[in-house]
Coordinates of C-alpha atoms and ligand atoms in Angstrom, one line a residue:
Chain A
X1 CA -0.1 -0.1 -0.1
X2 CA 1.2 3.5 -0.6
X3 CA 2.2 5.2 2.5
X4 CA 0.5 8.6 3.5
X5 CA 2.8 11.5 2.8
X6 CA 0.5 14.1 4.1
X7 CA 1.4 16.4 6.9
X8 CA -0.3 19.1 8.8
X9 CA 1.1 22.4 10.2
X10 CA -1.3 24.5 12.1
X11 CA -4.3 23.2 10.3
X12 CA -2.7 23.5 6.8
X13 CA -2.4 20.2 5.0
X14 CA 0.5 19.6 2.8
X15 CA 0.7 16.8 0.0
X16 CA 4.2 16.0 1.4
X17 CA 6.7 17.4 3.8
X18 CA 9.1 18.7 1.1
X19 CA 9.1 22.6 0.4
X20 CA 11.4 24.9 -1.3
X21 CA 13.6 27.2 0.9
X22 CA 12.9 30.8 0.6
X23 CA 15.2 32.7 -1.9
X24 CA 16.3 29.5 -3.5
X25 CA 13.3 29.0 -5.9
X26 CA 12.4 32.6 -6.9
X27 CA 8.6 32.9 -6.8
X28 CA 8.3 29.5 -8.3
X29 CA 8.1 30.9 -11.8
X30 CA 11.8 30.7 -12.6
X31 CA 11.7 26.9 -12.0
X32 CA 8.1 26.0 -13.3
X33 CA 9.7 25.0 -16.6
X34 CA 12.0 22.5 -14.8
X35 CA 10.0 21.3 -11.9
X36 CA 6.4 20.0 -11.5
X37 CA 5.3 22.4 -8.7
X38 CA 2.4 20.1 -7.9
X39 CA 4.8 17.5 -6.6
X40 CA 6.0 19.7 -3.9
X41 CA 4.6 20.1 -0.5
X42 CA 4.7 23.8 -0.8
X43 CA 6.4 26.6 -2.7
X44 CA 8.1 29.1 -0.2
X45 CA 8.7 32.4 -2.0
X46 CA 11.5 34.8 -1.9
X47 CA 11.4 37.3 0.9
X48 CA 9.1 40.1 0.0
X49 CA 9.0 43.5 1.9
X50 CA 6.5 46.4 1.7
X51 CA 8.4 48.4 -1.0
X52 CA 10.9 47.3 -3.6
X53 CA 14.5 46.7 -2.2
X54 CA 17.4 46.8 -4.4
X55 CA 19.7 44.5 -2.4
X56 CA 23.5 44.5 -2.1
X57 CA 26.4 45.3 -4.6
X58 CA 27.8 42.3 -6.6
X59 CA 29.4 40.0 -6.2
X60 CA 26.6 38.6 -4.2
X61 CA 27.4 34.9 -4.4
X62 CA 30.4 32.7 -4.0
X63 CA 30.8 28.9 -4.1
X64 CA 32.5 27.4 -1.1
X65 CA 33.5 23.7 -0.4
X66 CA 30.2 21.8 -0.4
X67 CA 28.1 25.0 -0.2
X68 CA 27.9 28.7 -1.1
X69 CA 27.9 32.1 0.5
X70 CA 25.2 34.6 -0.4
X71 CA 24.8 38.3 0.4
X72 CA 21.8 39.1 -1.9
X73 CA 20.5 41.6 0.6
X74 CA 16.8 40.7 0.0
X75 CA 16.4 42.3 -3.4
X76 CA 12.7 42.0 -4.1
X77 CA 10.1 43.8 -6.1
X78 CA 7.9 44.8 -3.1
X79 CA 4.5 43.3 -2.0
X80 CA 2.2 45.1 -4.7
X81 CA 4.3 43.5 -7.5
X82 CA 4.4 40.3 -5.8
X83 CA 0.4 40.2 -5.4
X84 CA -0.3 41.3 -8.8
X85 CA 2.3 39.1 -10.8
X86 CA 3.9 36.3 -8.6
X87 CA 0.7 35.1 -6.7
X88 CA -1.6 35.0 -9.6
X89 CA 1.1 32.8 -11.4
X90 CA 1.3 30.5 -8.5
X91 CA -2.4 30.2 -8.2
X92 CA -2.4 28.4 -11.5
X93 CA -0.8 25.5 -9.8
X94 CA -2.3 23.0 -7.3
X95 CA 0.2 23.6 -4.6
X96 CA 0.5 25.3 -1.3
X97 CA 1.9 28.7 -1.1
X98 CA 4.0 30.1 1.8
X99 CA 5.1 33.7 1.6
X100 CA 8.3 34.8 3.2
X101 CA 8.3 38.2 4.7
X102 CA 11.0 40.5 5.4
X103 CA 11.3 44.2 6.7
X104 CA 13.6 46.6 8.6
X105 CA 11.1 47.7 11.1
X106 CA 8.0 46.3 12.9
X107 CA 5.8 48.5 10.9
X108 CA 7.3 47.2 7.6
X109 CA 6.6 43.7 8.7
X110 CA 3.0 44.5 9.6
X111 CA 2.4 46.2 6.3
X112 CA 3.2 43.1 4.3
X113 CA 1.2 40.9 6.7
X114 CA -1.8 43.2 6.4
X115 CA -1.5 43.4 2.6
X116 CA -1.6 39.5 2.5
X117 CA -4.5 39.1 4.9
X118 CA -7.0 38.6 2.1
X119 CA -5.0 36.7 -0.3
X120 CA -6.8 33.4 -0.1
X121 CA -4.1 31.6 -2.1
X122 CA -1.5 32.2 0.7
X123 CA -1.5 29.3 3.1
X124 CA 0.8 30.5 5.5
X125 CA 3.4 33.4 6.3
X126 CA 7.1 32.8 7.1
X127 CA 8.6 35.7 8.9
X128 CA 12.3 36.2 8.1
X129 CA 13.7 37.6 11.4
X130 CA 17.0 36.1 10.5
X131 CA 18.7 37.5 7.4
X132 CA 22.3 38.1 8.1
X133 CA 22.8 40.2 5.1
X134 CA 20.7 43.3 5.9
X135 CA 22.6 45.9 7.9
X136 CA 19.7 47.7 9.5
X137 CA 17.2 46.0 11.8
X138 CA 15.8 42.5 11.0
X139 CA 18.2 40.2 12.6
X140 CA 18.0 41.9 15.8
X141 CA 14.4 40.5 16.0
X142 CA 16.0 37.2 15.6
X143 CA 18.8 37.4 17.9
X144 CA 17.3 38.9 21.0
X145 CA 14.6 36.6 22.5
X146 CA 12.5 39.5 23.9
X147 CA 12.4 41.2 20.6
X148 CA 11.6 38.0 18.9
X149 CA 8.6 37.2 21.3
X150 CA 7.3 40.8 20.8
X151 CA 7.3 41.0 17.1
X152 CA 5.8 37.4 17.0
X153 CA 3.0 38.7 19.1
X154 CA 2.4 41.7 17.1
X155 CA 2.4 39.7 13.8
X156 CA 0.2 37.1 15.1
X157 CA -2.4 39.8 16.3
X158 CA -2.7 40.9 12.7
X159 CA -2.0 38.0 10.4
X160 CA -5.0 36.1 9.0
X161 CA -2.8 33.1 8.0
X162 CA -0.8 30.9 10.4
X163 CA 2.7 32.2 11.1
X164 CA 6.0 30.5 11.0
X165 CA 9.0 32.3 12.6
X166 CA 12.1 31.6 10.7
X167 CA 15.1 31.4 13.1
X168 CA 18.8 32.3 12.7
X169 CA 21.5 29.9 13.5
X170 CA 23.7 32.9 14.4
X171 CA 22.9 32.7 18.1
X172 CA 24.3 31.0 21.2
X173 CA 21.2 29.1 22.2
X174 CA 18.7 28.3 19.4
X175 CA 16.3 26.6 21.8
X176 CA 15.9 29.9 23.6
X177 CA 14.9 31.6 20.4
X178 CA 12.4 28.7 19.7
X179 CA 10.9 29.2 23.0
X180 CA 10.6 32.9 22.6
X181 CA 8.8 32.4 19.2
X182 CA 6.4 30.0 20.8
X183 CA 5.8 32.2 23.7
X184 CA 4.9 35.1 21.2
X185 CA 2.4 32.8 19.7
X186 CA 4.1 31.5 16.6
X187 CA 2.3 28.6 14.9
X188 CA 5.5 27.0 13.7
X189 CA 9.2 27.7 13.5
X190 CA 11.6 27.1 10.6
X191 CA 15.3 26.7 10.8
X192 CA 18.0 27.2 9.8
X193 CA 18.6 30.3 7.9
X194 CA 22.1 30.8 6.6
X195 CA 25.4 30.9 8.9
X196 CA 27.3 33.8 8.6
X197 CA 30.7 33.3 6.8
X198 CA 33.4 34.9 4.9
X199 CA 35.5 34.0 1.9
X200 CA 38.7 35.7 0.7
X201 CA 40.3 35.3 -2.8
X202 CA 43.8 34.8 -2.1
X203 CA 45.1 35.5 -5.6
X204 CA 43.5 38.9 -5.6
X205 CA 43.7 39.4 -1.8
X206 CA 40.1 40.5 -1.9
X207 CA 36.9 39.5 -0.3
X208 CA 34.8 37.1 -2.6
X209 CA 31.5 39.0 -1.7
X210 CA 31.1 42.8 -2.0
X211 CA 29.3 42.7 1.4
X212 CA 32.4 40.9 2.9
X213 CA 30.3 38.6 4.9
X214 CA 27.6 36.4 3.6
X215 CA 25.2 33.6 4.6
X216 CA 26.6 30.0 4.3
X217 CA 24.2 27.3 2.9
X218 CA 24.4 23.9 1.4
X219 CA 25.6 20.4 2.5
X220 CA 28.4 21.9 4.5
X221 CA 25.9 23.3 7.1
X222 CA 23.7 20.3 7.4
X223 CA 25.1 18.7 10.7
X224 CA 24.6 22.1 12.4
X225 CA 21.0 22.3 11.1
X226 CA 20.1 18.8 12.2
X227 CA 21.5 19.6 15.8
X228 CA 19.6 22.7 16.0
X229 CA 16.4 21.2 14.9
X230 CA 16.9 18.5 17.5
X231 CA 17.4 21.0 20.1
X232 CA 14.4 23.0 19.2
X233 CA 12.3 19.9 19.1
X234 CA 13.0 19.3 22.7
X235 CA 12.2 22.9 23.5
X236 CA 8.9 23.6 21.9
X237 CA 5.7 22.0 21.1
X238 CA 4.8 23.8 17.8
X239 CA 5.9 22.0 14.6
X240 CA 9.3 22.7 12.9
X241 CA 10.2 22.9 9.3
X242 CA 13.9 21.9 9.1
X243 CA 16.4 23.0 6.4
X244 CA 20.1 23.4 5.7
X245 CA 22.0 21.5 3.2
X246 CA 19.3 19.0 2.2
X247 CA 20.3 17.2 -1.0
X248 CA 18.8 13.8 -0.7
X249 CA 15.9 11.9 1.0
X250 CA 18.3 10.6 3.6
X251 CA 19.2 14.1 4.5
X252 CA 15.6 15.1 4.7
X253 CA 14.9 12.1 6.9
X254 CA 17.7 13.1 9.3
X255 CA 15.6 16.3 9.9
X256 CA 12.4 14.5 10.3
X257 CA 13.8 12.0 12.7
X258 CA 15.4 14.8 14.7
X259 CA 11.9 16.3 15.0
X260 CA 10.9 18.3 11.9
X261 CA 7.5 18.0 10.6
X262 CA 8.4 19.6 7.3
X263 CA 11.7 20.1 5.4
X264 CA 12.9 22.5 2.9
X265 CA 15.4 22.2 0.0
X266 CA 17.5 25.4 -0.5
X267 CA 20.7 25.8 -2.5
X268 CA 20.6 22.4 -3.9
X269 CA 17.9 23.5 -6.2
X270 CA 20.7 25.5 -8.0
X271 CA 22.6 22.2 -8.3
X272 CA 19.6 20.2 -9.6
X273 CA 16.2 21.9 -9.9
X274 CA 14.5 18.6 -9.4
X275 CA 16.2 17.9 -5.9
X276 CA 13.0 18.7 -3.9
X277 CA 10.9 16.6 -6.1
X278 CA 13.4 13.7 -5.8
X279 CA 13.7 14.0 -2.2
X280 CA 9.9 13.8 -1.8
X281 CA 9.8 10.6 -4.0
X282 CA 12.8 9.2 -1.9
X283 CA 10.9 9.7 1.3
X284 CA 8.1 7.8 0.0
X285 CA 10.5 4.9 -0.8
X286 CA 12.1 4.8 2.4
X287 CA 8.5 4.6 4.0
X288 CA 7.8 1.6 1.8
X289 CA 11.1 0.0 2.4
X290 CA 10.7 0.3 6.2
X291 CA 7.0 -0.7 6.1
X292 CA 5.8 2.6 7.6
X293 CA 2.4 3.6 6.5
X294 CA 2.4 7.2 7.5
X295 CA 5.1 9.7 7.3
X296 CA 4.1 11.3 10.6
X297 CA 5.4 8.3 12.3
X298 CA 8.9 9.3 11.7
X299 CA 8.8 12.7 13.1
X300 CA 11.2 12.8 16.0
X301 CA 11.5 9.0 15.9
X302 CA 15.3 9.1 16.4
X303 CA 16.1 6.7 19.2
X304 CA 18.3 7.5 22.1
Chain B
X1 CA 35.6 21.4 -25.5
X2 CA 32.8 20.0 -27.5
X3 CA 29.4 19.0 -26.0
X4 CA 27.2 16.4 -27.7
X5 CA 23.6 16.5 -26.4
X6 CA 21.3 13.4 -26.3
X7 CA 19.6 12.5 -29.5
X8 CA 16.6 14.7 -30.4
X9 CA 17.5 17.5 -28.0
X10 CA 17.0 19.9 -30.8
X11 CA 19.1 22.7 -29.5
X12 CA 18.5 26.2 -30.6
X13 CA 21.1 28.7 -30.0
X14 CA 21.1 32.5 -30.2
X15 CA 24.7 33.8 -30.3
X16 CA 25.7 35.2 -27.0
X17 CA 23.8 32.6 -25.0
X18 CA 25.4 30.4 -22.6
X19 CA 25.1 27.1 -20.8
X20 CA 25.6 26.2 -17.0
X21 CA 27.9 23.2 -16.8
X22 CA 28.2 21.4 -13.4
X23 CA 31.5 19.9 -12.4
X24 CA 31.1 16.2 -11.5
X25 CA 33.0 17.0 -8.3
X26 CA 30.4 17.0 -5.7
X27 CA 32.1 19.8 -3.5
X28 CA 31.7 22.2 -6.3
X29 CA 27.8 22.5 -6.5
X30 CA 27.0 25.6 -8.7
X31 CA 26.9 25.6 -12.4
X32 CA 29.7 27.1 -14.5
X33 CA 28.5 29.6 -17.0
X34 CA 30.3 29.1 -20.3
X35 CA 29.1 30.8 -23.5
X36 CA 28.6 28.9 -26.7
X37 CA 31.5 29.6 -29.2
X38 CA 29.9 27.5 -32.0
X39 CA 26.7 25.6 -32.6
X40 CA 26.4 22.6 -34.8
X41 CA 22.7 22.4 -35.4
X42 CA 22.5 19.1 -37.3
X43 CA 24.5 17.2 -34.7
X44 CA 23.1 18.8 -31.6
X45 CA 26.6 19.8 -30.5
X46 CA 28.1 22.9 -29.1
X47 CA 31.6 24.0 -28.7
X48 CA 32.8 25.8 -25.7
X49 CA 36.2 27.7 -25.5
X50 CA 37.3 28.6 -21.9
X51 CA 40.1 29.5 -19.8
X52 CA 41.2 27.3 -16.9
X53 CA 40.2 29.6 -14.1
X54 CA 39.8 27.2 -11.1
X55 CA 38.3 23.9 -9.8
X56 CA 35.5 23.5 -12.4
X57 CA 37.1 24.5 -15.6
X58 CA 40.2 22.4 -14.5
X59 CA 38.0 19.3 -14.3
X60 CA 36.5 20.2 -17.7
X61 CA 39.9 20.4 -19.3
X62 CA 40.7 17.0 -18.0
X63 CA 37.6 15.4 -19.6
X64 CA 37.7 13.4 -22.8
X65 CA 35.1 12.1 -25.3
X66 CA 32.7 9.8 -23.5
X67 CA 32.8 11.8 -20.2
X68 CA 29.4 13.3 -19.3
X69 CA 28.4 16.4 -17.4
X70 CA 25.0 17.9 -16.4
X71 CA 24.3 21.1 -18.4
X72 CA 21.5 23.5 -18.3
X73 CA 20.6 25.8 -21.2
X74 CA 20.3 27.5 -23.4
X75 CA 20.6 30.4 -20.8
X76 CA 20.3 34.1 -21.3
X77 CA 19.1 36.4 -24.1
X78 CA 22.0 36.5 -26.6
X79 CA 22.5 39.2 -29.3
X80 CA 19.5 40.4 -31.5
X81 CA 20.4 39.1 -34.9
X82 CA 17.5 40.8 -36.5
X83 CA 18.7 44.1 -35.3
X84 CA 22.2 43.4 -36.8
X85 CA 21.1 42.1 -40.0
X86 CA 21.8 44.1 -43.1
X87 CA 24.1 46.6 -41.0
X88 CA 27.7 47.3 -40.6
X89 CA 28.7 45.5 -37.4
X90 CA 31.9 45.8 -35.4
X91 CA 32.5 42.8 -33.2
X92 CA 35.0 43.5 -30.4
X93 CA 36.4 40.8 -28.4
X94 CA 39.0 41.0 -25.6
X95 CA 40.8 37.9 -24.4
X96 CA 38.3 35.1 -23.2
X97 CA 35.6 37.4 -24.3
X98 CA 36.5 36.4 -28.0
X99 CA 35.0 32.9 -28.2
X100 CA 31.3 33.9 -27.6
X101 CA 31.4 36.2 -30.5
X102 CA 32.4 33.6 -33.0
X103 CA 28.9 32.2 -33.2
X104 CA 27.7 35.7 -33.8
X105 CA 30.1 36.4 -36.7
X106 CA 29.2 33.2 -38.4
X107 CA 25.4 33.7 -38.2
X108 CA 25.7 37.3 -39.3
X109 CA 27.6 36.1 -42.3
X110 CA 24.6 34.3 -43.5
X111 CA 22.7 37.5 -43.4
X112 CA 22.6 39.3 -46.7
X113 CA 24.1 42.9 -46.7
X114 CA 25.8 42.5 -43.3
X115 CA 29.3 43.6 -43.0
X116 CA 31.2 42.2 -40.0
X117 CA 34.5 43.8 -39.0
X118 CA 36.1 42.0 -36.1
X119 CA 38.6 43.6 -33.7
X120 CA 40.3 41.1 -31.5
X121 CA 42.4 41.8 -28.5
X122 CA 44.9 39.3 -27.3
X123 CA 47.6 39.3 -24.7
X124 CA 50.4 38.1 -27.0
X125 CA 50.7 36.2 -30.4
X126 CA 48.7 33.3 -29.0
X127 CA 45.8 34.3 -31.4
X128 CA 43.2 31.7 -30.7
X129 CA 40.1 31.6 -33.1
X130 CA 41.7 34.2 -35.4
X131 CA 41.5 32.1 -38.5
X132 CA 37.9 31.4 -37.8
X133 CA 37.0 35.0 -37.5
X134 CA 38.9 35.7 -40.7
X135 CA 36.5 33.2 -42.4
X136 CA 33.5 34.8 -41.0
X137 CA 34.3 38.5 -41.2
X138 CA 34.8 41.2 -43.8
X139 CA 38.1 42.1 -42.1
X140 CA 39.8 41.3 -38.8
X141 CA 42.0 43.6 -36.9
X142 CA 44.2 42.6 -34.2
X143 CA 45.6 44.4 -31.0
X144 CA 48.0 42.7 -28.6
X145 CA 49.2 43.9 -25.3
X146 CA 52.8 43.1 -25.9
X147 CA 52.7 44.3 -29.5
X148 CA 53.8 41.0 -31.0
X149 CA 50.9 41.2 -33.8
X150 CA 48.7 44.0 -34.9
X151 CA 48.3 47.1 -33.0
X152 CA 50.3 47.4 -29.7
X153 CA 47.7 48.1 -27.1
X154 CA 44.0 47.3 -26.6
X155 CA 41.0 46.9 -28.9
X156 CA 40.1 50.6 -28.9
X157 CA 43.7 51.5 -29.8
X158 CA 43.4 49.3 -32.8
X159 CA 40.0 50.9 -33.7
X160 CA 41.5 54.4 -33.5
X161 CA 44.8 53.5 -35.3
X162 CA 42.8 51.9 -38.1
X163 CA 40.2 54.7 -38.3
X164 CA 37.4 52.1 -38.6
X165 CA 34.7 53.6 -36.4
X166 CA 33.3 55.8 -39.1
X167 CA 31.0 53.4 -41.0
X168 CA 30.0 51.3 -38.1
X169 CA 26.2 51.0 -37.2
X170 CA 26.5 48.5 -34.3
X171 CA 29.1 47.3 -31.9
X172 CA 28.8 43.9 -30.4
X173 CA 31.4 43.4 -27.6
X174 CA 32.4 40.8 -25.0
X175 CA 35.5 41.0 -22.8
X176 CA 36.9 42.3 -19.5
X177 CA 35.1 45.0 -17.6
X178 CA 37.5 48.0 -18.2
X179 CA 37.2 47.2 -22.0
X180 CA 33.4 47.1 -21.8
X181 CA 33.5 50.4 -20.0
X182 CA 35.8 52.0 -22.5
X183 CA 33.5 50.7 -25.3
X184 CA 30.3 51.9 -23.7
X185 CA 32.0 55.4 -23.4
X186 CA 33.4 55.2 -27.1
X187 CA 30.0 54.2 -28.5
X188 CA 28.3 57.0 -26.7
X189 CA 30.6 59.5 -27.9
X190 CA 30.2 58.3 -31.6
X191 CA 26.6 57.8 -31.3
X192 CA 26.9 54.0 -32.1
X193 CA 24.6 51.5 -30.6
X194 CA 26.6 48.9 -28.6
X195 CA 25.5 45.7 -27.2
X196 CA 27.8 44.2 -24.5
X197 CA 27.9 41.0 -22.9
X198 CA 28.5 41.0 -19.1
X199 CA 29.7 38.5 -16.6
X200 CA 28.9 38.0 -12.9
X201 CA 29.2 35.4 -10.4
X202 CA 26.0 33.2 -10.5
X203 CA 24.4 30.5 -8.5
X204 CA 21.1 29.5 -10.2
X205 CA 21.7 30.7 -13.8
X206 CA 18.0 30.8 -14.3
X207 CA 16.9 34.1 -12.6
X208 CA 15.7 32.7 -9.3
X209 CA 18.5 33.7 -6.8
X210 CA 19.2 37.3 -7.8
X211 CA 22.8 36.6 -7.4
X212 CA 24.0 38.1 -10.8
X213 CA 22.7 41.5 -11.1
X214 CA 23.9 44.6 -13.0
X215 CA 22.9 48.2 -12.3
X216 CA 20.4 49.5 -14.7
X217 CA 19.7 53.0 -16.0
X218 CA 16.0 52.6 -15.6
X219 CA 13.9 50.7 -13.3
X220 CA 14.1 47.0 -14.4
X221 CA 10.8 45.6 -15.7
X222 CA 11.1 42.3 -13.7
X223 CA 12.9 43.5 -10.5
X224 CA 11.2 46.8 -10.2
X225 CA 14.6 48.2 -8.8
X226 CA 17.6 49.5 -10.8
X227 CA 18.9 45.9 -11.3
X228 CA 18.7 43.5 -13.9
X229 CA 19.5 39.7 -13.9
X230 CA 22.5 39.0 -16.1
X231 CA 21.5 35.5 -16.4
X232 CA 18.0 36.1 -17.6
X233 CA 17.5 39.6 -19.0
X234 CA 21.2 39.5 -20.2
X235 CA 24.0 38.5 -20.6
X236 CA 23.8 40.9 -23.7
X237 CA 22.7 44.5 -22.8
X238 CA 22.5 47.6 -24.8
X239 CA 25.5 49.5 -23.3
X240 CA 23.4 52.7 -22.7
X241 CA 21.0 50.8 -20.5
X242 CA 23.5 49.6 -17.9
X243 CA 25.6 51.4 -15.3
X244 CA 28.9 49.6 -15.3
Ligands
FAD401 C1 27.4 34.6 -18.9 C2 29.0 34.0 -18.7 C3 29.6 33.6 -19.9 C4 31.0 33.0 -19.7 N1 31.6 32.6 -20.8 C5 32.8 32.1 -20.7 C6 33.5 31.6 -21.7 O1 32.9 31.3 -22.9 N2 34.8 31.2 -21.6 C7 35.4 31.2 -20.5 O2 36.6 31.0 -20.3 N3 34.8 31.8 -19.5 C8 33.6 32.3 -19.6 N4 32.9 32.7 -18.4 C9 33.7 32.7 -17.0 C10 33.4 31.4 -16.4 O3 32.1 31.2 -15.9 C11 34.4 31.2 -15.2 O4 35.7 31.2 -15.7 C12 34.2 29.9 -14.5 O5 33.0 29.8 -13.9 C13 35.3 29.6 -13.5 O6 34.9 28.3 -13.0 P1 36.0 27.5 -12.0 O7 35.4 26.3 -11.4 O8 37.1 27.1 -13.0 O9 36.8 28.6 -11.1 P2 36.5 28.8 -9.5 O10 37.3 30.1 -9.2 O11 36.8 27.5 -8.9 O12 35.0 29.1 -9.3 C14 34.3 29.3 -8.2 C15 33.0 29.8 -8.5 O13 33.1 31.2 -9.0 C16 32.6 31.3 -10.2 N5 33.3 32.1 -11.1 C17 34.6 32.2 -11.1 N6 35.0 33.1 -12.0 C18 33.9 33.6 -12.6 C19 33.7 34.4 -13.7 N7 34.7 35.2 -14.4 N8 32.3 34.8 -14.0 C20 31.4 34.1 -13.3 N9 31.6 33.2 -12.4 C21 32.8 33.0 -12.1 C22 32.4 29.7 -10.7 O14 31.3 29.6 -11.6 C23 32.1 29.1 -9.4 O15 30.8 29.1 -9.1 C24 31.6 33.1 -18.5 C25 30.9 33.8 -17.4 C26 29.7 34.3 -17.5 C27 29.0 34.8 -16.4
FMN402 C1 20.6 32.8 -2.6 C2 19.7 32.6 -1.4 C3 18.8 33.4 -1.0 C4 18.1 33.4 0.3 N1 17.1 34.2 0.5 C5 16.3 34.1 1.7 C6 15.2 34.9 1.8 O1 14.9 35.7 1.1 N2 14.4 34.7 3.1 C7 14.7 33.7 3.9 O2 14.1 33.6 4.9 N3 15.9 33.0 3.7 C8 16.6 33.1 2.6 N4 17.7 32.2 2.3 C9 17.9 31.0 3.2 C10 17.3 29.9 2.7 O3 15.9 29.8 2.7 C11 17.8 28.7 3.8 O4 17.3 28.9 5.0 C12 19.3 28.4 3.9 O5 19.9 28.5 2.6 C13 19.6 27.0 4.3 O6 19.1 25.9 3.4 P1 20.1 25.3 2.4 O7 21.4 24.9 3.0 O8 19.2 24.2 1.9 O9 20.3 26.2 1.2 C14 18.3 32.2 1.2 C15 19.4 31.4 0.8 C16 20.1 31.5 -0.5 C17 21.2 30.4 -0.8
FES403 S1 22.2 33.4 -11.3 FE1 20.6 33.4 -10.1 S2 19.4 35.1 -10.8 FE2 21.2 34.9 -12.1

C-alpha cells in the first residue's frame, strides 16, 4: 500500500513534507519550466517587503566547499508587484504557497502581513527575522529573545494566516529563540537560515563578496542544522520546518527523525532543480522499504 | 571542449547565449556559466572555449570524449540578430571574451548585406580563433598587449589607429569590464549603438537567486529596482541601459 505522505502544520495540509526554501526558488516562476510544482509540499517564495528593495552590490554569491555564501540583501520587487504578478502565477498550480516576509522595522513587517491578509491563495506566512545580510534591523528581532517574542506577538495579532517564525542559527542558544517564538504565539518555526561566513580570494587578496560577509548554505551546514532542529524539537511543542543542506531523501529524513514535521530544500535546487521533487519521492520509497504507513510516524522518532 | 547533447535534444542557440555546466566534483555544486562559441545544429553539438580559471574548468579540461556532465541551457538572451542584419557590425572581443562572439560572426555572415568587422584583443601572439574569425568576417583587426601582432595596445587603440569607427552601425562586444566600460564610453561619444555581454558570479543561472545583477539606468521591468539579472535579462545588454 502507498504510505501517506500528508503532513499538517497549524491546520494547513501539505501533500508531502518537502518544500522549497525561501530565496532559492524565486517565486516558483523561474523553476516552473524544470519542476512539477504540484509534486512539492509547498512553494516558499523569496522574501518580500512592503516596498521594492535593491539589495547589495555584486558579487553577491560565492561557491564554497560543499556549499555557497550569499549576500543578496533581500532584493525584492515589493508586495504590490508580488501580489499582482507572482501570486496569480502560483494560483495556477495545485500547490500550497508560503510567503516569506522581510522588513527593516516592525511597521514594515506588519504592512506586508496586512496586505496579504485577504490573499486566499497564501496558506502560511514565514517571517524572516534572521537575514544576516541586511545591515539595519531585521536580525536583531531574531537574535534577542525578548524582541522575537514581541514581534511574533504583534504579527500574530494581525495575521490572517498561520505564522512561521524563521530562526537564525547565528545565536548562542537556538532553543531559547524557539521558546521565544512559541511564547509570542508562533504557529510553527523554521530553521536554519544561513550561517554567517566569509571567503577571501587569495590571488586577488580581496573579499569574495562585496558585502564581505555572507550566509553559508548547502551540504556543508547540514550537521549544524540537524543539531539545531533536534534542540528545538526538545524545547517547543509547535511544529518545525527543518532546512540546511538537504540534497537527498536521507538528508531530509535526518531532519524529520530529529523532530521536523516539514523540510525545505534550499541551494541544492541550484545544483539540480529537481532536488526537492526527488527528495519527496525518496522519502516515500523509504517509508515503503521500512514498512511505515504514515510519514508522521518518523517525526522525532530518532532513538536514544 | 565540444558537448554533444542526447539525441533529439533539438537545441536552438542564439549567439551570446550560455550554458551552465556542473562539475562532477560534488564539493563544487554551482553551475559554471560558459558561452557557446559554435553551434552545430545538425549534430546537436556545441563547442565551448574557456580559460582554466579554477576547480570546475580544470575538471572540464581533463575530460575526454565519452565523459558526461549535467548542463542547463540555453541560458540568457543573446545578441539580437534581426537588429544587426543588413548593417555594418563591429565585433569587438577581448581575451576570453572572444569565443562567445564567433557564433555571432558566423550567423551574421549568412545575413545578406551584413558587413562584419572584427577587432580582437589578445595578450600576445597566441591568437586563438583568429582564422575562424577571418573566415566569418569582412576584415579582422588585431591588438596585442605586448605588440607581437597588430596594433600594440588594446582593442580601442586598434579601432582608432585603423580609423574604422566611421562606418559602423552597431558594436557587439565581449571581454573584461575595463574594456566594456571604454566601449560604452566610445560608443556613446560616436553615437553608435553597442551591445555588450556581461559576466557576474552566478548561483542558479535561471533568474531565481538574484545573485547576478547589473545596475540599470532605468527601473528594470522584472525586478522593479535598478537591477537586471545578467543570467536572464542578459548577458547581452544595450550599453546605454546599464551602469557599469
Ligand atoms: C555569462 C557568462 C559567460 C561566460 N563565458 C565564458 C566563456 O565562454 N569562456 C570562459 O573561459 N569563461 C567564461 N565565463 C567565465 C566562467 O564562468 C568562469 O571562468 C568559470 O565559472 C570559473 O569556474 P572555475 O570552477 O574554474 O573557477 P573557480 O574560481 O573555482 O569557481 C568558483 C566559483 O566562482 C565562479 N566564477 C569564477 N570566475 C567567474 C567568472 N569570471 N564569471 C562568473 N563566475 C565565475 C564559478 O562559476 C564558481 O561558482 C563566463 C561567465 C559568464 C557569467
Ligand atoms: C541565494 C539565497 C537566498 C536566500 N534568500 C532568503 C530569503 O529571502 N528569506 C529567507 O528567509 N531565507 C533566505 N535564504 C535562506 C534559505 O531559505 C535557507 O534557510 C538556507 O539557505 C539553508 O538551506 P540550504 O542549505 O538548503 O540552502 C536564502 C538562501 C540563499 C542561498
Ligand atoms: S544566477 Fe541566479 S538570478 Fe542569475
